[in-house]
Short mmCIF file of C-alpha atoms in Angstrom, two decimals:
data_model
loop_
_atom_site.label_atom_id
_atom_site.label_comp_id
_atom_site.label_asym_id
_atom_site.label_seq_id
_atom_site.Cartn_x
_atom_site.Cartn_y
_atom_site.Cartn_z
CA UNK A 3 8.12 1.29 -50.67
CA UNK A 4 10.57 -1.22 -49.81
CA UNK A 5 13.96 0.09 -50.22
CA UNK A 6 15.73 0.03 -47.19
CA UNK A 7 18.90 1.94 -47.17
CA UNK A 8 21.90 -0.13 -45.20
CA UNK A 9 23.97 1.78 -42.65
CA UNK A 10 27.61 1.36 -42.85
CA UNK A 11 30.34 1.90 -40.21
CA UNK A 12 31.78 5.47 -41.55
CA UNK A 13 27.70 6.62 -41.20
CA UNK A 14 27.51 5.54 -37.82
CA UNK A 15 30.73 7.07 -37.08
CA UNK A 16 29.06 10.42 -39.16
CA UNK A 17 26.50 9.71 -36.64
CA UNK A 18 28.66 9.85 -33.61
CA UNK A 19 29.68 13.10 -34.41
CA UNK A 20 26.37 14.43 -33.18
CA UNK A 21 27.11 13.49 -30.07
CA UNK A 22 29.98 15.91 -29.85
CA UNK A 23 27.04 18.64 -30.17
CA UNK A 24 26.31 17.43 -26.64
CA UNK A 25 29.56 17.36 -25.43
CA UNK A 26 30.04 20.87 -26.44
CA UNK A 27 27.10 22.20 -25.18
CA UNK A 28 28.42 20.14 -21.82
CA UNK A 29 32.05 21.76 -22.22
CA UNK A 30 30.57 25.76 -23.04
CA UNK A 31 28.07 25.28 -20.31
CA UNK A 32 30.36 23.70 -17.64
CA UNK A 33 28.11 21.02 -17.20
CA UNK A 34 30.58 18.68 -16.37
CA UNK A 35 28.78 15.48 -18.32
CA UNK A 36 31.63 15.20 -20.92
CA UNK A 37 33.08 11.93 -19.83
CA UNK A 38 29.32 10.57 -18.69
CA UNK A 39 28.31 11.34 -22.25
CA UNK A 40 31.56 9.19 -23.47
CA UNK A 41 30.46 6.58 -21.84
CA UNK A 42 27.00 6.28 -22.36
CA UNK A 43 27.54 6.91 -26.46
CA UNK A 44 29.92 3.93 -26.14
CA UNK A 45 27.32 1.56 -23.97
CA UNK A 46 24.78 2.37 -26.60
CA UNK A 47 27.21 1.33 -29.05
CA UNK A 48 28.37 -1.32 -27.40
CA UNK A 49 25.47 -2.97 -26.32
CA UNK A 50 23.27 -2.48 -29.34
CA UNK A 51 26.14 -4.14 -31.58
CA UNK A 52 26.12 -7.23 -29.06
CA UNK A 53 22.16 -7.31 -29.03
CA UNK A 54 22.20 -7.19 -32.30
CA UNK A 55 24.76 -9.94 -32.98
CA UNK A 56 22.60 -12.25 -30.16
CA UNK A 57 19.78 -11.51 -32.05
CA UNK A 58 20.54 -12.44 -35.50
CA UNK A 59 22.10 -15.64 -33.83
CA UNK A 60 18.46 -16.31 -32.17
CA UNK A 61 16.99 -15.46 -35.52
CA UNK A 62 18.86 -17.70 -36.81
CA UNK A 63 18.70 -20.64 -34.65
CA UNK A 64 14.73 -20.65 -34.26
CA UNK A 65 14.34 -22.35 -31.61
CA UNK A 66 11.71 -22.26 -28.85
CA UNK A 67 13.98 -23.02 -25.96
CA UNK A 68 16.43 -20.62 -26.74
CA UNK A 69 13.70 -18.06 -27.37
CA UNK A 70 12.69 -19.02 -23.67
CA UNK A 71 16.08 -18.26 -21.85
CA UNK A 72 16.42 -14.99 -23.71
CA UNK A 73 12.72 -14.21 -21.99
CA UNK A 74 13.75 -15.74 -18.70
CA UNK A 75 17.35 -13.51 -18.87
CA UNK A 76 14.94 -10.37 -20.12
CA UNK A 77 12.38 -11.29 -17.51
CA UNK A 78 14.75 -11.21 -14.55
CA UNK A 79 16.85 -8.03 -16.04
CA UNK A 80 13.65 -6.10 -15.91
CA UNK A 81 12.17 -7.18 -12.61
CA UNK A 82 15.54 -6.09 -10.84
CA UNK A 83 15.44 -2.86 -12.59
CA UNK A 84 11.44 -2.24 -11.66
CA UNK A 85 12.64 -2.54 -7.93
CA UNK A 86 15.20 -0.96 -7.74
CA UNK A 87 14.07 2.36 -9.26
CA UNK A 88 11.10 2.21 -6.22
CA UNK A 89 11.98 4.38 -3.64
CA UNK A 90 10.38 1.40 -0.70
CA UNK A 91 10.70 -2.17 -1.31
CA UNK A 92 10.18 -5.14 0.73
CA UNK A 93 12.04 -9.10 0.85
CA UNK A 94 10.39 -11.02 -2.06
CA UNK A 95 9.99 -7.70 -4.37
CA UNK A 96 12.53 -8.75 -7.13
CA UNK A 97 10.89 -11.91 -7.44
CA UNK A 98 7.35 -10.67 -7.00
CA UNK A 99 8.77 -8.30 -10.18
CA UNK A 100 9.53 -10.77 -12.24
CA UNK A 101 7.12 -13.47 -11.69
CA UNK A 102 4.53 -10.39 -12.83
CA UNK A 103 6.41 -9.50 -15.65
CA UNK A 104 6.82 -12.84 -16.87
CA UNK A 105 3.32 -13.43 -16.63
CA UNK A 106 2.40 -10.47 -18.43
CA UNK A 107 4.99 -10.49 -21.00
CA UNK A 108 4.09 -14.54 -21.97
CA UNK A 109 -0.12 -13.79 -21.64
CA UNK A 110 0.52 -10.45 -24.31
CA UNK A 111 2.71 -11.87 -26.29
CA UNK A 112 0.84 -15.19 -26.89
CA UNK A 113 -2.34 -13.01 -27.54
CA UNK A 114 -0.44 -10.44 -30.13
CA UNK A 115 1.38 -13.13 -31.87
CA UNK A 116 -0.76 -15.99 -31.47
CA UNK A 117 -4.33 -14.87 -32.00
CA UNK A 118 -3.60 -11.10 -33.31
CA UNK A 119 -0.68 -11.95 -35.76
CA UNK A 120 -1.30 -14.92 -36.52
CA UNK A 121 2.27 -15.89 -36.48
CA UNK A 122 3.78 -19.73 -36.45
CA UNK A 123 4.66 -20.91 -34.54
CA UNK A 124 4.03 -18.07 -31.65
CA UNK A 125 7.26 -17.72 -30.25
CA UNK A 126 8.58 -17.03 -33.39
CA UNK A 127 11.79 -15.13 -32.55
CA UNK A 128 10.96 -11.84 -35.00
CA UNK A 129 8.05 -11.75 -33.59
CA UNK A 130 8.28 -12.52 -30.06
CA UNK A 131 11.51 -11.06 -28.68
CA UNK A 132 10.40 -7.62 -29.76
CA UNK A 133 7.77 -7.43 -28.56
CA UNK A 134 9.13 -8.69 -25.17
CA UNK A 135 11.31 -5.85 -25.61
CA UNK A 136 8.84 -3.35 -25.39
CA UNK A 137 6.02 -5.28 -23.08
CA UNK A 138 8.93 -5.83 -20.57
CA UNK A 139 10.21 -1.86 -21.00
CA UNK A 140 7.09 -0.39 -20.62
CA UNK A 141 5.90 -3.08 -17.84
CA UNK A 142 9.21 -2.24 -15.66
CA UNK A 143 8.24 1.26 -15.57
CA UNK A 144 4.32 0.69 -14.55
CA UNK A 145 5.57 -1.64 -11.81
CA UNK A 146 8.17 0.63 -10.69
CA UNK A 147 5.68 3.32 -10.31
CA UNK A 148 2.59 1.44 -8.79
CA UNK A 149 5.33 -0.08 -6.05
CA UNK A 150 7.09 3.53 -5.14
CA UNK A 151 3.56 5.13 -4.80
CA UNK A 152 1.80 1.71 -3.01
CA UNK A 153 4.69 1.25 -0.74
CA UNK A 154 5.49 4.58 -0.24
CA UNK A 155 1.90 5.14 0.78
CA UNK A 156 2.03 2.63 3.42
CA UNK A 157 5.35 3.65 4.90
CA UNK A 158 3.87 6.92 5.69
CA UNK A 159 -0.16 6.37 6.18
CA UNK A 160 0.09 3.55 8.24
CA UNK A 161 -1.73 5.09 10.64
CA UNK A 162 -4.61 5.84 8.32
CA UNK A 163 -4.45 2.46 7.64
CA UNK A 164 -4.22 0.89 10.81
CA UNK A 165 -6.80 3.24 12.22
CA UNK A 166 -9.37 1.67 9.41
CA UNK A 167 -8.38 -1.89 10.85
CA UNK A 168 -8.95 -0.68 14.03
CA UNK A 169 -12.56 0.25 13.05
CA UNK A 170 -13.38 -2.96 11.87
CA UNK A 171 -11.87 -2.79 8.52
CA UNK A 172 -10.79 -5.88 7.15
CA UNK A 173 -7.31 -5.94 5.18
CA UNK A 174 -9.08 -4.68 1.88
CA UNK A 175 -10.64 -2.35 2.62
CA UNK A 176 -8.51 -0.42 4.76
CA UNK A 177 -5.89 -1.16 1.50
CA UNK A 178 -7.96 -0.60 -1.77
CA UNK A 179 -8.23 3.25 -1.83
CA UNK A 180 -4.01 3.45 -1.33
CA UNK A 181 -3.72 0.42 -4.06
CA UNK A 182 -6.19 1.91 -6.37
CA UNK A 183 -3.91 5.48 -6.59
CA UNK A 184 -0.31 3.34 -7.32
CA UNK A 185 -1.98 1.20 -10.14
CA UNK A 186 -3.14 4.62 -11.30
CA UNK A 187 0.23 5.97 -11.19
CA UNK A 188 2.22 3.06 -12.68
CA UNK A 189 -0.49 3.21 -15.78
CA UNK A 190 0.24 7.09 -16.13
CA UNK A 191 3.03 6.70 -18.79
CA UNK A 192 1.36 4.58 -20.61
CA UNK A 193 -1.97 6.07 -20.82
CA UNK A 194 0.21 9.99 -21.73
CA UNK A 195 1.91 7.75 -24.43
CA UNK A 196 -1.79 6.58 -25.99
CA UNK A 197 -3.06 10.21 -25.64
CA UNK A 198 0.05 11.97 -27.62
CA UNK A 199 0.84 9.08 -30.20
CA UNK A 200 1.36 10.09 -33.38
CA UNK A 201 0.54 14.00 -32.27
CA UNK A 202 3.64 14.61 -30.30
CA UNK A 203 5.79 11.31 -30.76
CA UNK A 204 6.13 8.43 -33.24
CA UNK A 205 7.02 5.39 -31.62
CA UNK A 206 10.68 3.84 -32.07
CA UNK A 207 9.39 0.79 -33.88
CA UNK A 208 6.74 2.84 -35.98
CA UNK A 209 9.57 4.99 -36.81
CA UNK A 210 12.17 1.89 -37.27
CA UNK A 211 9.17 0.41 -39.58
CA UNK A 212 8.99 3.54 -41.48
CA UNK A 213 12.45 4.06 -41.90
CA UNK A 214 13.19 0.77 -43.06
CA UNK A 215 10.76 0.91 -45.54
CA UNK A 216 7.55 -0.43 -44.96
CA UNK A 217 4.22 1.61 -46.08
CA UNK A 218 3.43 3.54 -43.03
CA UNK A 219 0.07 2.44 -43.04
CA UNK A 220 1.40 -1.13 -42.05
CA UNK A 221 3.45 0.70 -39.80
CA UNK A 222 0.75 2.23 -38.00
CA UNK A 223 -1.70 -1.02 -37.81
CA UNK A 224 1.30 -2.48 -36.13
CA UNK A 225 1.93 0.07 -33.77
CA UNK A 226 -1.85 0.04 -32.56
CA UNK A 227 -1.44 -3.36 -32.16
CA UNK A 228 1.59 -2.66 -30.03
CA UNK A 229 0.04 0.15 -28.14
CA UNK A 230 -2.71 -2.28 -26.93
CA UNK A 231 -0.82 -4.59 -25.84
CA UNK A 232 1.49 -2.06 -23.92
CA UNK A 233 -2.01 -0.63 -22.09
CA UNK A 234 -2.94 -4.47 -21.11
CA UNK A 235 0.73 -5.06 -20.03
CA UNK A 236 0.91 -2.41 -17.70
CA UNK A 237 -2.45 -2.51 -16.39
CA UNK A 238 -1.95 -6.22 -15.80
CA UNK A 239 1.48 -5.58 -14.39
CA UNK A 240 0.61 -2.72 -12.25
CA UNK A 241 -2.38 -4.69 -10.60
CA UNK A 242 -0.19 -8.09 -10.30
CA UNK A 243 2.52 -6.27 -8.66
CA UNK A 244 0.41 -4.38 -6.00
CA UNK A 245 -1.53 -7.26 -5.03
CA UNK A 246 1.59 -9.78 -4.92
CA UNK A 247 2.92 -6.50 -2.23
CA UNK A 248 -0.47 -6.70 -0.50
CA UNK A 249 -0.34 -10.16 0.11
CA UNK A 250 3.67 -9.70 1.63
CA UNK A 251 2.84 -6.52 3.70
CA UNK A 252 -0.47 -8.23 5.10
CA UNK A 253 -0.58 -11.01 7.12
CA UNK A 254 -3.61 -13.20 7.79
CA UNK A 255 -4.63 -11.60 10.87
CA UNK A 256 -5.44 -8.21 8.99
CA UNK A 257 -2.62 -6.89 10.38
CA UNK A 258 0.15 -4.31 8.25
CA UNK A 259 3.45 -5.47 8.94
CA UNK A 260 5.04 -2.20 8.30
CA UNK A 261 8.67 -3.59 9.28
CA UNK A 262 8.81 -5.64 6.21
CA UNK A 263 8.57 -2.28 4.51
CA UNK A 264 12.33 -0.78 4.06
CA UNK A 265 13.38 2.46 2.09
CA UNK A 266 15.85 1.79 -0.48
CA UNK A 267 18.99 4.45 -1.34
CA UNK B 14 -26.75 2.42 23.25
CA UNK B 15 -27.09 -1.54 24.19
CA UNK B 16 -23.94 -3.54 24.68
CA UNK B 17 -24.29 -7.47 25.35
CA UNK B 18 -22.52 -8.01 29.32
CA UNK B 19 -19.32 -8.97 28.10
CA UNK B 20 -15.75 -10.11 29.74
CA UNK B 21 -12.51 -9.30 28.06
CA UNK B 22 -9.20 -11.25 29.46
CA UNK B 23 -5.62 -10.84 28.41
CA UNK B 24 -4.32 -13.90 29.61
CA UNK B 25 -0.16 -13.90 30.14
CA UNK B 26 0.91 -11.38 27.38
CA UNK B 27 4.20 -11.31 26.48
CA UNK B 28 4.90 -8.48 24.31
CA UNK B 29 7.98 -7.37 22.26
CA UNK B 30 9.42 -4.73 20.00
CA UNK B 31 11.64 -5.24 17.80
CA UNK B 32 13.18 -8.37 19.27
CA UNK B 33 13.06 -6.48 22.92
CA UNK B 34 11.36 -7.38 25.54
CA UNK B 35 8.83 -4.79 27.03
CA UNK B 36 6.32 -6.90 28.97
CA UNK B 37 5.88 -9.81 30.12
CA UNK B 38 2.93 -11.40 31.73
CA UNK B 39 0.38 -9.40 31.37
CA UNK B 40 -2.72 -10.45 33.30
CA UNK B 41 -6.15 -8.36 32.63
CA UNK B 42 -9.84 -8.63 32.90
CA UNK B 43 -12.48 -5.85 32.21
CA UNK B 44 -15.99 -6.70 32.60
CA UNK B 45 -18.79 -4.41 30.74
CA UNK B 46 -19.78 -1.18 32.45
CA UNK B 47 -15.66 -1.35 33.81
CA UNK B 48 -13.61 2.48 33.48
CA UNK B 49 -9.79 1.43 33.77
CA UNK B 50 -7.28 3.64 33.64
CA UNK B 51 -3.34 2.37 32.51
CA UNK B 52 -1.23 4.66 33.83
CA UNK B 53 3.01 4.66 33.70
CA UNK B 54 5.97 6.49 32.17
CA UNK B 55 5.99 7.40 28.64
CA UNK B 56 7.73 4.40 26.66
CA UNK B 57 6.68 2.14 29.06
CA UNK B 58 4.13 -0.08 26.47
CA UNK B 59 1.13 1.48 27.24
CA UNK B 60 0.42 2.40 23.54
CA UNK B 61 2.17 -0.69 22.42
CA UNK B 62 -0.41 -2.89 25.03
CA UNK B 63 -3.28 -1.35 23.60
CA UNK B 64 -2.41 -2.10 19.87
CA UNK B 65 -1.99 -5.87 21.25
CA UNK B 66 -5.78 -5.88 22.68
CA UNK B 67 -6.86 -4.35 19.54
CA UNK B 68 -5.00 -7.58 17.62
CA UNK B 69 -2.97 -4.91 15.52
CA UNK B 70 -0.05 -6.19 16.41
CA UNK B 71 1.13 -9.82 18.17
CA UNK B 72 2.39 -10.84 21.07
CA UNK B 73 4.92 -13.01 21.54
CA UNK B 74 3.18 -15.05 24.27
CA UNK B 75 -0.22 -15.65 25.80
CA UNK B 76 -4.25 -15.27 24.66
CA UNK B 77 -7.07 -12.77 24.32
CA UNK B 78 -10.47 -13.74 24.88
CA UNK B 79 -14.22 -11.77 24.73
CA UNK B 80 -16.62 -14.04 26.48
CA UNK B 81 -14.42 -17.04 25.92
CA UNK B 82 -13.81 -16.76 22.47
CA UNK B 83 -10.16 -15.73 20.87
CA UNK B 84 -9.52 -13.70 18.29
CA UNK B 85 -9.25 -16.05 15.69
CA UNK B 86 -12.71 -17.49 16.31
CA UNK B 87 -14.17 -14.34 15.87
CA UNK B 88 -12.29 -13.30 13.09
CA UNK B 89 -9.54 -10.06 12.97
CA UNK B 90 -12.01 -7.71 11.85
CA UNK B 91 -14.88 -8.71 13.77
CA UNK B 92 -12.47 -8.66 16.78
CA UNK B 93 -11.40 -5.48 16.35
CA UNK B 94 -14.89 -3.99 15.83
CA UNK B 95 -15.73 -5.13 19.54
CA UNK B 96 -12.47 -4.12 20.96
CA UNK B 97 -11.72 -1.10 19.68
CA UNK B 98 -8.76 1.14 19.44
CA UNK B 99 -8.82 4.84 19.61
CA UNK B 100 -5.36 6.46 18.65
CA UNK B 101 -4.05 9.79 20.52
CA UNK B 102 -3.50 11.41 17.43
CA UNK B 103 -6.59 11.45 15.27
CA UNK B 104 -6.37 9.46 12.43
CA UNK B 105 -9.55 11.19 10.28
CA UNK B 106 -9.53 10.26 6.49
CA UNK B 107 -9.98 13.03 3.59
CA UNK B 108 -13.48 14.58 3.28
CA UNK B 109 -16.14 16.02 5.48
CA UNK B 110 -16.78 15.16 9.16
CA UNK B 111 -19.69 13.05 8.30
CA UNK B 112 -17.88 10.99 5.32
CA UNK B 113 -15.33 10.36 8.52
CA UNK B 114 -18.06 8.81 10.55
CA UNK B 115 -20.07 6.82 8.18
CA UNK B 116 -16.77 4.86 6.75
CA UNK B 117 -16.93 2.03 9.80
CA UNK B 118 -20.18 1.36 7.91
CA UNK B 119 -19.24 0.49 4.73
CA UNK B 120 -16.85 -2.50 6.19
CA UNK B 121 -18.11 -5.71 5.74
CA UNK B 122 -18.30 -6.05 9.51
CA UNK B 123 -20.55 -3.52 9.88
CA UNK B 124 -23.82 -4.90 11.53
CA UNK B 125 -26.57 -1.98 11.35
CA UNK B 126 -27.00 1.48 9.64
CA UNK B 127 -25.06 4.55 9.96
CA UNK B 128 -26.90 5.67 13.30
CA UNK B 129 -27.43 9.49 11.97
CA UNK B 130 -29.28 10.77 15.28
CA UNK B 131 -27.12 9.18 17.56
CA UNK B 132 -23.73 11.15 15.63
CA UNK B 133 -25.45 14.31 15.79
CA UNK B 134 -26.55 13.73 19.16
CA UNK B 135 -23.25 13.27 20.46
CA UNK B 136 -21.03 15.56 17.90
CA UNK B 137 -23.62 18.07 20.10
CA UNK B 138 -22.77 16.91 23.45
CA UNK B 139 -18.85 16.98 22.83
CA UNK B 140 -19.60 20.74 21.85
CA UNK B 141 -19.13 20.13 18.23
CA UNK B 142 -22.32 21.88 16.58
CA UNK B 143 -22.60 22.13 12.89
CA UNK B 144 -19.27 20.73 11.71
CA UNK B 145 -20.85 17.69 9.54
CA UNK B 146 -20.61 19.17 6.20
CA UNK B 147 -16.84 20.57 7.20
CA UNK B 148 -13.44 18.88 5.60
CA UNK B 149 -12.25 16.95 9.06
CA UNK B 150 -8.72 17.46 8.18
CA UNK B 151 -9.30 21.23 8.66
CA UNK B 152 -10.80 21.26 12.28
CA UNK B 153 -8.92 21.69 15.17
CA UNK B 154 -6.66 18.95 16.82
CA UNK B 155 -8.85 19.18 19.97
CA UNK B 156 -12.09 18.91 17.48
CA UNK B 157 -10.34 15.92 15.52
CA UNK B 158 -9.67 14.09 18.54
CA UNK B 159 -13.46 14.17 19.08
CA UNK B 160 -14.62 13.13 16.06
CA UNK B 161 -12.33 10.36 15.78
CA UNK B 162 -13.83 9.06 19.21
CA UNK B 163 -17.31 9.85 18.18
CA UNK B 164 -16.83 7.78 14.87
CA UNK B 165 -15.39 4.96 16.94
CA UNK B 166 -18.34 5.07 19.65
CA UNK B 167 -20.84 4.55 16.87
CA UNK B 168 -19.26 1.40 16.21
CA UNK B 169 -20.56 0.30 19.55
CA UNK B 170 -17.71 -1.58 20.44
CA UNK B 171 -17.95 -3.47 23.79
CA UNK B 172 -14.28 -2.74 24.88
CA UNK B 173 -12.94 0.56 24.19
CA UNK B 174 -8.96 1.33 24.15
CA UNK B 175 -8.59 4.72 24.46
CA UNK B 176 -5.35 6.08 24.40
CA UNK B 177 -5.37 9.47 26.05
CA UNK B 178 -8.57 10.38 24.27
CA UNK B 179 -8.46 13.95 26.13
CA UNK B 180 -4.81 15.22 25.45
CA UNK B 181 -5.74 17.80 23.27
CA UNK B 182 -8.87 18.96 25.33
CA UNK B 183 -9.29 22.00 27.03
CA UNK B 184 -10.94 21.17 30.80
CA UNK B 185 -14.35 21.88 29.46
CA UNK B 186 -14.26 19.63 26.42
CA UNK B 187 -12.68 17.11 28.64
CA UNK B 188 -15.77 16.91 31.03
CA UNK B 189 -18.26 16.51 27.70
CA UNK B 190 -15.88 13.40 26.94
CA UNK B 191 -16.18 11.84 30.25
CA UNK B 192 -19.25 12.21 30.52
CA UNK B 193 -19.91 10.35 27.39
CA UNK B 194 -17.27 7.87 28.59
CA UNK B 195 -19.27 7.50 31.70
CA UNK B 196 -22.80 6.75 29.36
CA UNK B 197 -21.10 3.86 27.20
CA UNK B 198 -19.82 2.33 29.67
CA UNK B 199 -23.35 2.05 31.91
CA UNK B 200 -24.56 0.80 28.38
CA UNK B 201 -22.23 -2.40 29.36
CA UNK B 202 -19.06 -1.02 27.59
CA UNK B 203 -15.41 -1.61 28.95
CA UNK B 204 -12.91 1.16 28.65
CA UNK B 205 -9.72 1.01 29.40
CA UNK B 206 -7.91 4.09 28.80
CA UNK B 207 -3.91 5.61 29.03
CA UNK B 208 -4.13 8.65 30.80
CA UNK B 209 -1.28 10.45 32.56
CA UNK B 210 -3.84 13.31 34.71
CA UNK B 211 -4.43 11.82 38.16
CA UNK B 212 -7.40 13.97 38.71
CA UNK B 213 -8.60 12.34 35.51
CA UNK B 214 -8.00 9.06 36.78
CA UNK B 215 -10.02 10.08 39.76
CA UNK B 216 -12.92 11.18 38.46
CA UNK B 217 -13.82 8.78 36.14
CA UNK B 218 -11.84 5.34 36.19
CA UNK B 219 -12.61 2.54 38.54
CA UNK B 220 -9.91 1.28 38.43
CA UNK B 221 -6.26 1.79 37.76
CA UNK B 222 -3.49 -0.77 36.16
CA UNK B 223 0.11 0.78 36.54
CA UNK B 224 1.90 -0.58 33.17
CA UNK B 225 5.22 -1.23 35.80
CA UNK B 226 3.60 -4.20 37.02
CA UNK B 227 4.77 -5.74 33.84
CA UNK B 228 7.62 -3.99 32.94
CA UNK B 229 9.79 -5.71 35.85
CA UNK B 230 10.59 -2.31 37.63
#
């Protein structure tokens, strides 16, 4: 079951050529995406080939501290992205991000590699950058949705939530029932994903597994494996993020500072 | 309804929005049993005022105390329970009428039951008669802006900010509201309410605080 069949330059360019389908369909239809498409065939391109030359130099290399600044550089990448696909945001938010992704991406991956896996040491690169990979994907997403619908909730039932305050409510409590829907929302996607796996879509790496040979069996333990840690990712990321938001858009005298609250373009 | 006699002083307020100054030295006192009414142009801080007493927002300069004690002695919550801010547009959550005025009493400040008899007693006095069961969000704004006071008079709160709790009240509503008003505050409760009807202000305030004294026109 092991045979994996290399890919050479003349079948990626083969390849490529399916992306022409696209640009046709762009050019009949008038769509106007021809030179977008261009560009985003030759980012993939581009940036895969450079991942995958970093990566095979990590591989390579094996060491823990390296492994460490690629999570730091993959940590921060991430935590930008998360905030800036929220439609609020508030000073702090990036960092907030980031600081929950981290956390999230170093408690999962420990666990998976550590105690699941088994593998030595943990940080193994193989092991641990791919899985950062998809913790830190998938995490971006929850926190991006769990801040647009906390924030945006905020922005525009402040009254609502002032009005509990004014009742007697302390910060909580007037905040827990707006919280509670965004960490909903931002675990959504995953939670659709877990549903439809395997029935609708096979996951990239299941698929990348499968493709490179392995007995899909394996393949599939491994992707369970993955899609638990995803669910405990973006559960944990969702609820880090709103509360680290909470504590910024509170202050100590149960008040909702609303003005540190901005809408973003 | 029992209220403890209570004193409520604002003490040379200072407030400010957004970086500008809108008033400054603000001097108040309202004892229990006191009907006040702050009157003044639109924009003048009246709302603005009332959100300071209620400790929902800060000012930039003096103190608040009931019966001596400051805010932060008595804790945000348990502040704002006693001194207690009623919003002109009525701020009632999703689900029925009675969902609406049973939430204060699920806080953590909350001191006593949800006083059933008492809400039906006075949902009937403000002419609202069988609207428990009914989605709050679908009544009237005139009916809304009863229940939001009713749910906020349960509380028992021992100053009450209104801020013109009758705008959306035809004259015969309006009468079942003062009337109320006139009840809590021979219980011992303070009111102090934004009004902009003179006739209002003269039959049922005490006393009247014109916002400009602070504004420096």
């Amino acid at each position: 079951m092991n045979e994996t069949i290399s890919l050479t330059a003349g079948d990626l360019a083969l390849a490529a050529t399916l992306v022409l389908v696209a640009g046709a369909v762009s050019a009949v239809l008038r769509l106007g995406l021809e030179r977008r498409l261009l560009v985003a065939a030759i980012r993939t391109v581009v940036q895969l080939l450079l991942v995958g030359y970093v990566l095979a130099w990590v591989f390579a290399l094996d060491r823990g501290w390296i492994v460490g600044l690629v999570f730091l550089f993959m940590a921060v990448a991430a935590g930008r992205a998360a905030v800036q696909r929220a439609s609020h945001s508030y000073r702090g938010a990036t960092w907030n991000a980031v600081v929950t992704l981290a956390l999230t991406g170093l408690l999962t991956t420990v666990a998976v590699t550590a105690v699941v896996v088994g593998v030595q040491p943990w940080w193994r690169p193989q092991y641990s950058i791919p899985l950062l990979g998809m913790i830190f994907g998938n995490g971006l997403t929850g926190i991006s949705l769990c801040l647009d619908g906390f924030l945006g909730s905020l922005a525009d039932g402040r009254g609502q939530i002032e009005m509990e305050l004014a009742l007697g409510a302390t910060r909580w409590e007037a905040v827990r029932a707006p919280l509670a829907d965004a960490v909903r929302k931002g675990m959504i996607p995953i939670l659709n994903s877990m549903t439809v796996v395997g029935i609708v879509s096979l996951p990239g790496m299941m698929t990348g597994q499968i493709l490179a040979g392995e007995d899909p069996l394996d393949a599939v333990k491994y992707q369970i494996v993955v899609m638990f840690m995803l669910a405990a990712a973006t559960s944990m990321g969702s609820i880090g993020i709103a509360l680290l938001a909470y504590r910024r858009v509170f202050n100590g005298r149960h008040q909702l500072v609303g003005e540190r609250i901005y809408e973003q373009k | 309804m029992t209220h403890k006699p209570s004193r409520f002083e604002a003490c040379s307020l200072d407030i400010a929005v957004a970086d500008r100054k809108l008033l400054s030295g603000v001097d108040l006192a309202l004892r229990a049993g006191d009907r006040v009414a702050l009157v003044g142009p639109s924009g003048a801080g009246k709302t603005t005022l009332l959100r300071v007493l209620a400790c929902l927002a800060d000012a930039t300069a003096g103190e608040l105390r009931l019966d001596g004690q400051q805010p932060a002695e008595v804790g945000y919550p348990r502040w704002r329970r006693q001194v207690t801010y009623v919003t002109q547009r009525p701020m009632l959550l999703p689900g029925s009428v009675e969902d609406n005025l049973r939430r204060p009493f699920a806080y953590a400040t909350a001191t006593g039951p949800y006083p059933e008899a008492l809400a039906v007693d006075w949902l009937a006095r403000l002419g609202l008669v069988g609207v428990l069961e009914r989605p709050a969000r679908e009544l009237s704004e005139g009916e809304q802006q009863r229940v939001a006071l009713i749910r906020a008079l349960l509380v028992k709160p021992r100053v009450l900010l209104l801020d013109e709790p009758t705008s959306a009240l035809d004259s015969q509503a309006t009468a079942f509201v003062e009337a109320v008003l006139v009840d809590c505050a021979e219980s011992g409760a303070a009111i102090l309410m934004v009004t902009h009807a003179a006739q209002q202000v003269a039959r049922l305030c005490t006393r009247t605080i014109d916002i400009r004294e602070y504004t420096g026109e």
